[in-house]
Coordinates of C-alpha atoms in Angstrom, one line a residue:
Chain A
X1 CA 34.0 -0.7 11.0
X2 CA 33.3 1.2 7.9
X3 CA 36.2 3.2 6.5
X4 CA 36.2 6.2 4.2
X5 CA 37.5 4.0 1.5
X6 CA 34.5 1.6 2.0
X7 CA 32.1 4.4 1.6
X8 CA 33.9 5.6 -1.6
X9 CA 33.8 2.0 -3.0
X10 CA 30.1 1.8 -2.3
X11 CA 29.5 5.2 -3.9
X12 CA 31.4 4.0 -7.0
X13 CA 29.4 0.8 -7.3
X14 CA 26.2 2.8 -6.8
X15 CA 27.3 5.4 -9.4
X16 CA 26.8 8.3 -7.0
X17 CA 29.3 11.1 -6.6
X18 CA 29.9 12.0 -3.0
X19 CA 31.5 15.2 -1.6
X20 CA 34.2 14.7 1.1
X21 CA 31.8 16.1 3.7
X22 CA 29.1 13.7 2.8
X23 CA 31.5 10.8 2.7
X24 CA 32.5 11.6 6.3
X25 CA 28.8 12.0 7.4
X26 CA 27.8 8.7 5.7
X27 CA 30.7 6.9 7.3
X28 CA 29.3 7.7 10.7
X29 CA 25.6 7.1 9.7
X30 CA 26.2 3.8 7.8
X31 CA 28.3 2.7 10.8
X32 CA 25.6 3.2 13.3
X33 CA 22.9 1.7 11.0
X34 CA 25.0 -1.4 10.4
X35 CA 25.7 -1.7 14.2
X36 CA 21.9 -1.7 14.6
X37 CA 21.1 -4.3 11.9
X38 CA 23.9 -6.5 13.2
X39 CA 21.3 -7.5 15.8
X40 CA 20.3 -10.3 13.4
X41 CA 23.6 -12.0 13.9
X42 CA 22.2 -13.0 17.4
X43 CA 19.2 -14.7 15.8
X44 CA 18.9 -18.5 15.9
X45 CA 19.3 -19.2 12.2
X46 CA 20.8 -22.5 11.2
X47 CA 21.7 -24.1 7.8
X48 CA 18.2 -25.5 7.4
X49 CA 16.6 -22.1 7.6
X50 CA 19.2 -20.5 5.4
X51 CA 18.7 -23.0 2.6
X52 CA 15.1 -22.3 1.9
X53 CA 13.8 -20.0 -0.8
X54 CA 12.5 -16.5 0.0
X55 CA 8.8 -15.9 -0.6
X56 CA 6.0 -13.6 0.5
X57 CA 2.7 -15.3 1.1
X58 CA 1.6 -18.4 -0.7
X59 CA 3.7 -19.9 -3.5
X60 CA 1.8 -20.5 -6.7
X61 CA 2.3 -20.6 -10.4
X62 CA 1.6 -17.4 -12.3
X63 CA 1.4 -17.4 -16.1
X64 CA 0.1 -15.1 -18.8
X65 CA -0.2 -15.2 -22.5
X66 CA 3.0 -14.1 -24.4
X67 CA 1.4 -11.4 -26.4
X68 CA 2.7 -8.0 -27.4
X69 CA 0.7 -4.9 -26.6
X70 CA -0.1 -2.2 -29.0
X71 CA 1.3 1.2 -27.9
X72 CA -0.1 4.2 -29.6
X73 CA 2.3 6.5 -31.4
X74 CA 1.3 9.2 -29.0
X75 CA 2.5 7.1 -26.0
X76 CA 5.6 6.2 -27.9
X77 CA 6.3 9.9 -28.5
X78 CA 5.7 10.7 -24.8
X79 CA 8.1 8.0 -23.7
X80 CA 10.8 9.2 -26.1
X81 CA 10.2 12.8 -25.0
X82 CA 10.8 11.8 -21.4
X83 CA 14.5 11.2 -22.3
X84 CA 16.8 14.1 -21.3
X85 CA 18.3 14.0 -24.8
X86 CA 16.7 12.7 -27.9
X87 CA 17.8 12.4 -31.6
X88 CA 15.0 11.3 -33.9
X89 CA 13.7 8.0 -32.5
X90 CA 16.8 7.4 -30.4
X91 CA 17.7 8.3 -26.9
X92 CA 21.0 10.2 -27.2
X93 CA 24.0 9.6 -24.8
X94 CA 27.6 10.7 -24.8
X95 CA 30.0 8.5 -26.9
X96 CA 31.3 5.6 -24.9
X97 CA 34.2 4.6 -27.1
X98 CA 36.9 7.1 -28.0
Chain B
X1 CA -23.1 27.2 -3.4
X2 CA -24.6 24.3 -1.4
X3 CA -23.6 23.9 2.3
X4 CA -22.1 20.5 2.7
X5 CA -20.8 19.3 6.1
X6 CA -17.7 17.6 4.8
X7 CA -16.4 16.9 8.4
X8 CA -19.2 14.3 8.8
X9 CA -19.2 13.0 5.2
X10 CA -18.7 9.4 4.2
X11 CA -18.8 7.7 0.7
X12 CA -22.3 6.4 1.3
X13 CA -23.6 9.7 2.6
X14 CA -22.1 11.6 -0.3
X15 CA -23.4 9.1 -2.8
X16 CA -26.9 9.2 -1.4
X17 CA -26.8 13.0 -1.5
X18 CA -25.6 13.1 -5.1
X19 CA -28.1 10.5 -6.1
X20 CA -31.1 12.3 -4.5
X21 CA -29.9 15.6 -5.9
X22 CA -29.1 17.3 -2.5
X23 CA -25.8 18.4 -4.0
X24 CA -23.9 17.6 -7.2
X25 CA -20.4 16.2 -7.7
X26 CA -19.4 19.8 -8.8
X27 CA -20.7 21.2 -5.5
X28 CA -18.8 18.6 -3.6
X29 CA -15.5 19.1 -5.5
X30 CA -15.9 22.9 -5.1
X31 CA -16.2 22.6 -1.3
X32 CA -13.0 20.5 -1.1
X33 CA -11.2 22.9 -3.5
X34 CA -12.2 25.8 -1.3
X35 CA -10.9 24.0 1.8
X36 CA -7.6 23.3 0.1
X37 CA -7.3 27.0 -0.8
X38 CA -7.9 27.9 2.8
X39 CA -5.7 25.3 4.5
X40 CA -3.1 23.9 2.2
X41 CA -0.7 26.8 2.1
X42 CA 0.1 25.9 5.7
X43 CA -0.4 22.1 5.7
X44 CA 1.2 21.4 2.3
X45 CA -0.5 18.0 1.8
X46 CA -0.6 18.5 -2.0
X47 CA 2.2 18.8 -4.4
X48 CA -0.3 19.6 -7.1
X49 CA -4.0 20.2 -7.2
X50 CA -5.3 19.3 -10.7
X51 CA -6.8 22.0 -12.9
X52 CA -9.5 19.7 -14.3
X53 CA -11.2 18.8 -11.0
X54 CA -14.4 20.6 -12.0
X55 CA -14.5 18.9 -15.4
X56 CA -14.0 15.5 -13.8
X57 CA -16.9 16.3 -11.4
X58 CA -19.1 17.4 -14.3
X59 CA -18.4 14.0 -15.9
X60 CA -19.5 12.4 -12.7
X61 CA -22.7 14.4 -12.6
X62 CA -23.5 13.3 -16.1
X63 CA -23.3 9.7 -14.8
X64 CA -25.8 10.4 -12.1
X65 CA -28.1 11.8 -14.7
X66 CA -27.7 8.9 -17.1
X67 CA -28.0 6.3 -14.4
X68 CA -24.5 4.8 -14.7
X69 CA -23.2 6.2 -11.4
X70 CA -21.6 3.8 -8.9
X71 CA -20.9 4.2 -5.2
X72 CA -17.6 5.9 -5.9
X73 CA -18.8 8.2 -8.8
X74 CA -18.0 11.8 -8.0
X75 CA -16.1 11.0 -4.8
X76 CA -13.0 13.3 -4.4
X77 CA -9.8 11.3 -4.0
X78 CA -6.2 12.4 -3.3
X79 CA -3.4 10.3 -4.7
X80 CA 0.1 9.7 -3.4
X81 CA 2.7 11.0 -5.7
X82 CA 4.2 7.6 -6.5
X83 CA 1.0 6.2 -8.1
X84 CA 0.9 6.9 -11.8
X85 CA -2.0 8.9 -13.4
X86 CA -1.7 9.1 -17.2
X87 CA -0.7 12.6 -18.4
X88 CA 0.1 13.8 -14.9
X89 CA 3.5 14.3 -13.2
X90 CA 4.4 11.5 -10.7
X91 CA 7.5 12.7 -9.0
X92 CA 7.7 10.4 -5.9
X93 CA 8.6 13.7 -4.2
X94 CA 12.0 13.4 -5.7
X95 CA 14.0 15.9 -7.8
X96 CA 14.9 12.8 -9.9
X97 CA 11.3 12.7 -11.2
X98 CA 10.2 16.3 -10.7
X99 CA 9.1 16.6 -14.3
X100 CA 8.3 13.0 -15.1
X101 CA 4.9 12.7 -16.8
X102 CA 3.2 9.2 -16.5
X103 CA 2.3 7.6 -19.8
X104 CA -0.2 5.2 -18.3
X105 CA -2.6 4.8 -15.4
X106 CA -1.7 2.5 -12.4
X107 CA -4.2 -0.3 -12.2
X108 CA -5.6 1.1 -9.0
X109 CA -6.2 4.4 -10.8
X110 CA -7.8 2.9 -13.9
X111 CA -10.2 1.0 -11.6
X112 CA -11.2 4.2 -9.8
X113 CA -11.4 6.1 -13.1
X114 CA -13.8 3.5 -14.4
X115 CA -16.0 4.3 -11.3
X116 CA -15.9 8.0 -12.0
X117 CA -13.8 9.0 -9.0
X118 CA -12.7 12.6 -9.0
X119 CA -8.9 12.9 -8.7
X120 CA -8.2 16.1 -6.7
X121 CA -4.4 16.1 -6.8
X122 CA -1.2 14.4 -5.9
X123 CA 0.0 14.3 -2.3
X124 CA 3.4 14.8 -0.7
X125 CA 5.5 11.9 0.6
X126 CA 8.9 10.9 1.7
X127 CA 11.1 10.7 -1.4
X128 CA 10.7 7.3 -3.1
X129 CA 8.7 6.2 0.0
X130 CA 11.7 6.2 2.3
X131 CA 11.1 7.8 5.7
X132 CA 8.6 8.1 8.5
X133 CA 7.6 11.8 8.6
X134 CA 7.3 13.2 5.1
X135 CA 10.3 15.4 5.9
X136 CA 12.3 13.6 3.2
X137 CA 10.3 15.2 0.4
X138 CA 12.3 17.2 -2.1
X139 CA 9.4 19.7 -2.2
X140 CA 8.9 20.7 1.5
X141 CA 7.5 19.3 4.7
X142 CA 3.9 18.4 5.2
X143 CA 2.5 19.5 8.6
X144 CA 0.1 17.6 10.9
X145 CA -3.3 19.2 10.6
X146 CA -3.9 18.6 14.4
X147 CA -0.7 20.5 15.4
X148 CA 1.3 22.2 12.6
X149 CA 4.5 22.0 14.7
X150 CA 4.4 18.2 14.3
X151 CA 4.9 15.8 11.4
X152 CA 2.0 14.0 9.7
X153 CA 4.0 10.7 9.7
X154 CA 5.1 9.1 6.5
X155 CA 5.7 8.2 4.0
X156 CA 2.1 8.8 2.9
X157 CA 2.0 11.9 5.0
X158 CA 0.3 14.1 2.4
X159 CA -2.5 11.5 1.8
X160 CA -3.2 11.2 5.5
X161 CA -3.1 14.9 6.2
X162 CA -5.4 15.6 3.2
X163 CA -8.1 13.3 4.9
X164 CA -7.5 14.7 8.4
X165 CA -7.9 18.3 7.1
X166 CA -10.9 17.5 4.9
X167 CA -9.1 18.3 1.8
X168 CA -10.3 15.1 0.1
X169 CA -12.9 12.5 1.1
X170 CA -10.7 9.5 0.4
X171 CA -7.1 8.9 -0.6
X172 CA -4.6 6.4 -1.8
X173 CA -1.3 5.7 -0.1
X174 CA 1.3 3.0 -0.3
X175 CA 2.8 1.0 2.5
X176 CA 6.2 -0.5 2.5
X177 CA 6.9 -0.7 6.3
X178 CA 4.0 1.3 7.8
X179 CA 3.7 4.1 5.3
X180 CA -0.1 4.1 5.2
X181 CA -0.7 3.1 8.9
X182 CA 1.7 5.3 10.8
X183 CA 0.6 8.6 9.1
X184 CA -3.0 7.5 9.5
X185 CA -2.3 7.0 13.2
X186 CA -0.5 10.4 13.5
X187 CA -3.4 12.2 11.7
X188 CA -6.3 10.4 13.4
X189 CA -7.7 8.6 10.4
X190 CA -8.1 5.0 9.2
X191 CA -5.4 3.4 7.1
X192 CA -5.3 -0.1 5.6
X193 CA -2.2 -2.0 4.4
X194 CA -3.9 -4.9 2.4
X195 CA -2.7 -8.5 2.1
X196 CA 0.4 -8.5 -0.2
X197 CA -0.8 -9.1 -3.7
X198 CA -4.5 -8.1 -3.1
X199 CA -4.0 -4.7 -4.8
X200 CA -2.0 -4.5 -8.1
X201 CA 1.4 -2.7 -7.9
X202 CA 1.3 -1.9 -11.6
X203 CA 1.9 1.8 -11.9
X204 CA 3.2 2.1 -8.3
X205 CA 6.8 3.3 -8.5
X206 CA 8.7 0.5 -6.8
X207 CA 10.5 1.1 -3.5
X208 CA 10.7 -2.4 -2.1
X209 CA 8.9 -4.7 -4.4
X210 CA 8.4 -7.6 -1.9
X211 CA 6.9 -5.2 0.7
X212 CA 5.0 -2.5 -1.2
X213 CA 1.2 -2.4 -1.3
X214 CA -1.2 0.3 -2.3
X215 CA -4.1 0.9 0.2
X216 CA -6.8 3.3 1.3
X217 CA -6.6 6.2 3.8
X218 CA -10.1 7.3 4.9
X219 CA -12.0 8.7 7.8
X220 CA -14.1 5.6 8.5
X221 CA -13.6 1.9 8.3
X222 CA -16.6 1.6 6.0
X223 CA -15.0 3.9 3.5
X224 CA -11.7 2.0 3.7
X225 CA -13.6 -1.1 2.9
X226 CA -15.4 0.4 -0.1
X227 CA -12.1 1.8 -1.5
X228 CA -10.2 -1.4 -0.9
X229 CA -12.9 -3.5 -2.7
X230 CA -12.7 -1.1 -5.6
X231 CA -9.0 -1.3 -6.2
X232 CA -8.3 -4.9 -5.3
X233 CA -8.1 -7.9 -7.6
X234 CA -5.9 -10.0 -9.8
X235 CA -4.1 -8.1 -12.5
X236 CA -2.3 -9.6 -15.4
X237 CA 0.2 -6.7 -15.2
X238 CA 1.3 -7.7 -11.7
X239 CA 2.2 -11.4 -11.3
X240 CA 2.2 -11.1 -7.5
X241 CA -1.5 -10.3 -7.4
X242 CA -3.9 -12.7 -5.7
X243 CA -7.6 -13.5 -6.2
X244 CA -10.2 -13.4 -3.5
X245 CA -9.9 -17.2 -3.2
X246 CA -6.1 -17.5 -3.0
X247 CA -6.2 -17.7 0.8
X248 CA -9.8 -19.1 1.0
X249 CA -12.8 -17.0 1.8
X250 CA -12.3 -15.6 5.3
X251 CA -15.1 -13.6 6.9
X252 CA -16.3 -13.2 10.5
X253 CA -20.0 -13.7 11.0
X254 CA -21.6 -10.8 12.7
X255 CA -22.2 -12.6 16.0
X256 CA -18.9 -14.5 16.1
X257 CA -16.9 -13.8 19.2
X258 CA -13.5 -12.9 17.8
X259 CA -10.3 -13.5 19.7
X260 CA -7.6 -10.8 19.9
X261 CA -4.0 -11.7 20.6
X262 CA -1.6 -9.3 22.2
X263 CA 2.2 -9.9 21.8
X264 CA 3.1 -8.4 25.2
X265 CA 6.7 -9.5 25.4
X266 CA 7.3 -8.0 21.9
X267 CA 5.6 -4.8 22.9
X268 CA 8.0 -4.3 25.7
X269 CA 10.8 -3.8 23.2
X270 CA 9.0 -0.9 21.5
X271 CA 9.7 1.9 23.9
X272 CA 6.0 2.8 24.0
X273 CA 5.2 6.3 25.3
X274 CA 2.8 6.6 28.3
X275 CA 0.1 8.2 26.2
X276 CA 0.2 5.3 23.7
X277 CA 0.2 2.8 26.6
X278 CA -2.9 4.3 28.1
X279 CA -4.7 4.4 24.8
X280 CA -3.8 0.8 24.2
X281 CA -5.1 -0.3 27.6
X282 CA -8.3 1.6 26.9
X283 CA -8.7 -0.1 23.5
X284 CA -8.2 -3.5 25.1
X285 CA -10.9 -2.7 27.6
X286 CA -13.2 -1.5 24.9
X287 CA -12.8 -4.7 22.9
X288 CA -13.5 -6.8 26.0
X289 CA -16.7 -4.9 26.6
X290 CA -17.7 -5.5 23.0
X291 CA -17.4 -9.3 23.7
X292 CA -14.0 -10.0 22.2
X293 CA -11.7 -12.4 23.9
X294 CA -8.2 -11.2 24.7
X295 CA -5.3 -13.6 25.0
X296 CA -1.5 -13.2 25.1
X297 CA 0.5 -14.5 22.2
X298 CA 4.2 -15.0 21.7
X299 CA 6.0 -13.9 18.6
X300 CA 9.6 -14.9 19.5
X301 CA 11.3 -13.9 16.3
X302 CA 9.7 -10.5 16.2
X303 CA 12.6 -9.1 18.2
X304 CA 14.6 -9.2 14.9
X305 CA 11.8 -7.9 12.6
X306 CA 13.1 -4.3 12.4
X307 CA 16.7 -5.0 11.4
X308 CA 15.4 -7.8 9.0
X309 CA 13.1 -5.2 7.5
X310 CA 15.7 -2.6 7.0
X311 CA 18.2 -5.0 5.4
X312 CA 15.6 -6.2 2.9
X313 CA 14.5 -2.5 2.4
X314 CA 18.1 -1.3 1.6
X315 CA 18.7 -4.3 -0.7
X316 CA 15.6 -3.9 -2.8
X317 CA 15.7 0.0 -2.8
X318 CA 19.3 -0.1 -4.1
X319 CA 18.2 -2.4 -6.9
X320 CA 15.0 -0.6 -7.8
X321 CA 16.6 2.8 -7.8
X322 CA 19.4 1.7 -10.1
X323 CA 17.0 2.3 -13.1
X324 CA 17.3 6.1 -12.5
X325 CA 20.4 6.8 -14.6
X326 CA 19.6 10.2 -16.1
X327 CA 19.5 8.6 -19.6
X328 CA 16.0 7.4 -20.4
X329 CA 13.9 9.7 -18.2
X330 CA 14.2 11.8 -15.1
X331 CA 16.8 14.2 -13.9
X332 CA 20.0 14.6 -15.9
X333 CA 23.1 16.5 -15.0
X334 CA 26.1 16.5 -17.4
X335 CA 29.5 15.1 -16.5
X336 CA 32.5 15.1 -18.7
X337 CA 31.9 11.5 -19.8
X338 CA 28.9 9.2 -20.2
X339 CA 29.7 7.3 -17.0
X340 CA 30.2 10.6 -15.1
X341 CA 26.7 11.6 -16.2
X342 CA 25.4 8.8 -14.0
X343 CA 27.4 9.9 -11.0
X344 CA 26.3 13.5 -11.4
X345 CA 22.7 12.8 -12.1
X346 CA 22.3 10.3 -9.3
X347 CA 24.1 12.5 -6.8
X348 CA 21.9 15.5 -7.4
X349 CA 18.7 13.7 -8.4
X350 CA 18.4 11.6 -5.2
X351 CA 18.0 13.1 -1.7
X352 CA 20.0 12.2 1.3
X353 CA 18.0 9.3 2.6
X354 CA 17.8 7.7 -0.9
X355 CA 21.5 8.0 -1.3
X356 CA 22.2 6.6 2.1
X357 CA 19.9 3.6 1.5
X358 CA 21.4 2.9 -2.0
X359 CA 24.8 2.7 -0.4
X360 CA 23.6 0.5 2.4
X361 CA 21.8 -1.8 0.0
X362 CA 24.9 -2.1 -2.1
X363 CA 26.8 -3.0 1.0
X364 CA 24.4 -5.8 2.2
X365 CA 24.2 -7.2 -1.3
X366 CA 28.0 -7.2 -1.8
X367 CA 29.5 -10.7 -2.3
X368 CA 31.3 -10.7 1.1
X369 CA 28.3 -9.8 3.1
X370 CA 25.4 -11.3 1.1
X371 CA 25.0 -14.3 3.4
X372 CA 25.5 -12.4 6.7
X373 CA 22.9 -9.8 5.9
X374 CA 20.5 -10.4 3.0
X375 CA 20.2 -14.2 3.1
X376 CA 20.1 -14.2 6.9
X377 CA 17.4 -11.6 6.8
X378 CA 15.3 -13.6 4.4
X379 CA 15.7 -16.7 6.6
X380 CA 14.4 -14.7 9.6
X381 CA 11.6 -13.3 7.5
X382 CA 10.4 -16.8 7.0
X383 CA 10.7 -17.6 10.7
X384 CA 8.8 -14.4 11.6
X385 CA 6.0 -15.3 9.1
X386 CA 5.9 -18.8 10.7
X387 CA 5.3 -17.2 14.1
X388 CA 2.4 -15.2 12.8
X389 CA 0.8 -18.1 11.0
X390 CA 1.1 -20.1 14.3
X391 CA -0.5 -17.3 16.2
X392 CA -3.4 -17.1 13.8
X393 CA -4.3 -20.7 14.5
X394 CA -5.3 -19.4 18.0
X395 CA -6.5 -15.9 17.4
X396 CA -8.4 -13.9 14.7
X397 CA -6.6 -10.6 15.2
X398 CA -3.4 -9.3 16.6
X399 CA -3.4 -5.9 18.3
X400 CA -0.5 -3.6 19.0
X401 CA -0.1 0.2 19.0
X402 CA 0.5 1.5 15.4
X403 CA 3.5 3.5 16.5
X404 CA 5.4 3.7 19.8
X405 CA 4.6 7.4 20.2
X406 CA 2.2 10.0 18.8
X407 CA 3.3 12.5 16.1
X408 CA 6.7 13.9 16.9
X409 CA 8.0 17.5 16.3
X410 CA 9.2 18.5 12.9
X411 CA 13.0 18.2 12.9
X412 CA 13.1 16.0 16.0
X413 CA 14.4 12.9 14.4
X414 CA 15.8 14.2 11.1
X415 CA 19.5 13.9 12.1
X416 CA 19.3 10.4 13.6
X417 CA 18.3 7.8 11.0
X418 CA 18.2 4.9 13.6
X419 CA 15.7 6.9 15.8
X420 CA 13.5 7.4 12.7
X421 CA 13.7 3.7 11.8
X422 CA 12.5 2.7 15.3
X423 CA 9.2 4.4 14.5
X424 CA 8.4 1.4 12.3
X425 CA 8.8 -1.3 15.0
X426 CA 5.1 -2.3 15.1
X427 CA 4.3 -1.8 11.4
X428 CA 7.0 -3.6 9.5
X429 CA 5.9 -7.1 10.4
X430 CA 2.8 -6.9 8.3
X431 CA 4.9 -6.1 5.3
X432 CA 7.5 -8.8 6.0
X433 CA 4.8 -11.4 6.4
X434 CA 2.4 -10.1 3.7
X435 CA -0.4 -9.9 6.3
X436 CA -3.2 -7.3 6.1
X437 CA -3.1 -4.6 8.9
X438 CA -5.2 -1.6 9.7
X439 CA -4.6 1.5 11.9
X440 CA -7.7 2.9 13.6
X441 CA -8.0 6.0 15.7
X442 CA -8.0 5.4 19.5
X443 CA -8.4 8.7 21.2
X444 CA -6.4 11.9 21.5
X445 CA -3.7 13.1 23.9
X446 CA -2.4 16.3 25.1
X447 CA 1.4 15.8 24.8
X448 CA 2.7 18.7 26.8
X449 CA 1.6 21.7 28.9
X450 CA -2.0 22.8 28.5
X451 CA -2.8 25.1 25.7
X452 CA -1.2 22.9 23.1
X453 CA -3.6 21.1 20.7
X454 CA -4.4 17.4 21.3
X455 CA -3.0 15.0 18.9
X456 CA -4.3 11.6 17.8
X457 CA -3.5 8.1 19.1
X458 CA -4.1 4.8 17.3
X459 CA -4.0 1.0 17.6
X460 CA -3.2 -1.4 14.8
X461 CA -5.1 -4.6 14.0
X462 CA -3.5 -7.4 12.0
X463 CA -5.3 -10.4 10.6
X464 CA -4.4 -13.5 8.7
X465 CA -3.7 -13.5 4.9
X466 CA -6.7 -12.4 2.9
X467 CA -8.8 -11.7 6.1
X468 CA -9.4 -8.0 5.5
X469 CA -13.1 -8.6 6.3
X470 CA -12.2 -9.5 9.9
X471 CA -10.3 -6.2 10.2
X472 CA -13.3 -4.3 8.9
X473 CA -15.7 -5.9 11.3
X474 CA -13.4 -5.3 14.3
X475 CA -12.7 -1.8 13.2
X476 CA -16.3 -0.9 12.8
X477 CA -17.2 -2.5 16.2
X478 CA -14.4 -0.5 17.9
X479 CA -15.4 2.8 16.3
X480 CA -19.1 2.2 16.6
X481 CA -19.8 2.5 12.9

């Protein structure tokens, strides 16, 4: 069972603020979703299956040259301007040490 | 203005007409823009119609004049809102990225741009590609053009509705667990989820990196094939991309008698509606008449596919969405401290389903549950893939319905996440295994009392890795193209 505290802990780890109402709603919803995905506990999976690496499709080596790409000053400006707060060529954030 | 019958138009027909001078790319774009003006205030397939469509079409016309036009030059294309177009907003239908302007083209876009495709606008979707109805958009619901009281499917609902309502000739969607195929089924159009890695994901905002693929939504199989061939290919910017030879050349000769496998035991789990059952039986019969051999196949681990899919989905979504912190780009809301900025920005920037999946992903990846959920899901993912690979030693194609029921009513499943997830039962396996799968129209049904409009039905064909050509051949046979 998922408790209110579990939901609050998950929200803290996820850096998402939850209202008391949403915490209650999520407790129910997450509970029913976990009950549903718990189906996989019935699956015949042994140690051998669990020890293999995950992959999608064929495994192959992928390499590319280690070269830097030129970014135009216009693109650089656009990226910096996308920041909610900017000071000169820096992205500005609140002070983290007091 | 030229009269153009856009309801019957294909890429080839449009190309021939523009080449012979029957109409120009500007004429064609104008017809689509008029149609959008007429229909989209109700359908809401587009989040934005670009203001430079006519300029793009003029550039395409210039290529017809100077002889550099290709098959896709001047073809009007709608683009899902999670695929980046340089200088354009790409919001993923989220408040988080409402004002985000892309600084580069996705590889699929730059390939189409090089061909002179005309980008009409960006289409609505479920926020960050999570949902099955396009009701999770932060910017309003898209309606099914066949019956506006119903959903268009999702998450690429806008791209599918735009094709069904003739508001673009072709469109791009993305498919994480059925997000191209299910809306294509609901809207009565063709949708292809290519082999994992065949289309670059560079510039596609990641939802579930090991499942996501960009693919075409079109009205004909031939158009899907043209668009797929234009966007596919190895890309140095996406290490998971494959070349045409990665899985060996796979094609079906025109006269080959193909074998279709039907996983009947698995289909019994799907809660298939009577209308879909009838359409499926009719499709089976049609393939038999066309000379295809039909056999039963067993996919024993498929029973676990949907929970496996959702565990992997939650896990990867929670990781991929962690980059949205309200600091470098995207929505920002002030808290009293730097850390609180994150909490406030993410609470308000993400919609309900995104928040729910981030929490669920955090849960299944937490140290106490990692083995029980995430690792176990990955082990099952391998077993499921093994079942499919075994089946493809016997058959060329697997056929199921695309979705268990036709398009449902707007609001019907919004309050029950598990009911919404069950919509994906037949589509998620192609993503888990990386196999190519295509939804093709298979008739219409009148869902309730007479007087209501008919809505589309569909079947889904899945082929082995890299065997899109087999899907195109069977799809063309089936639709008589």
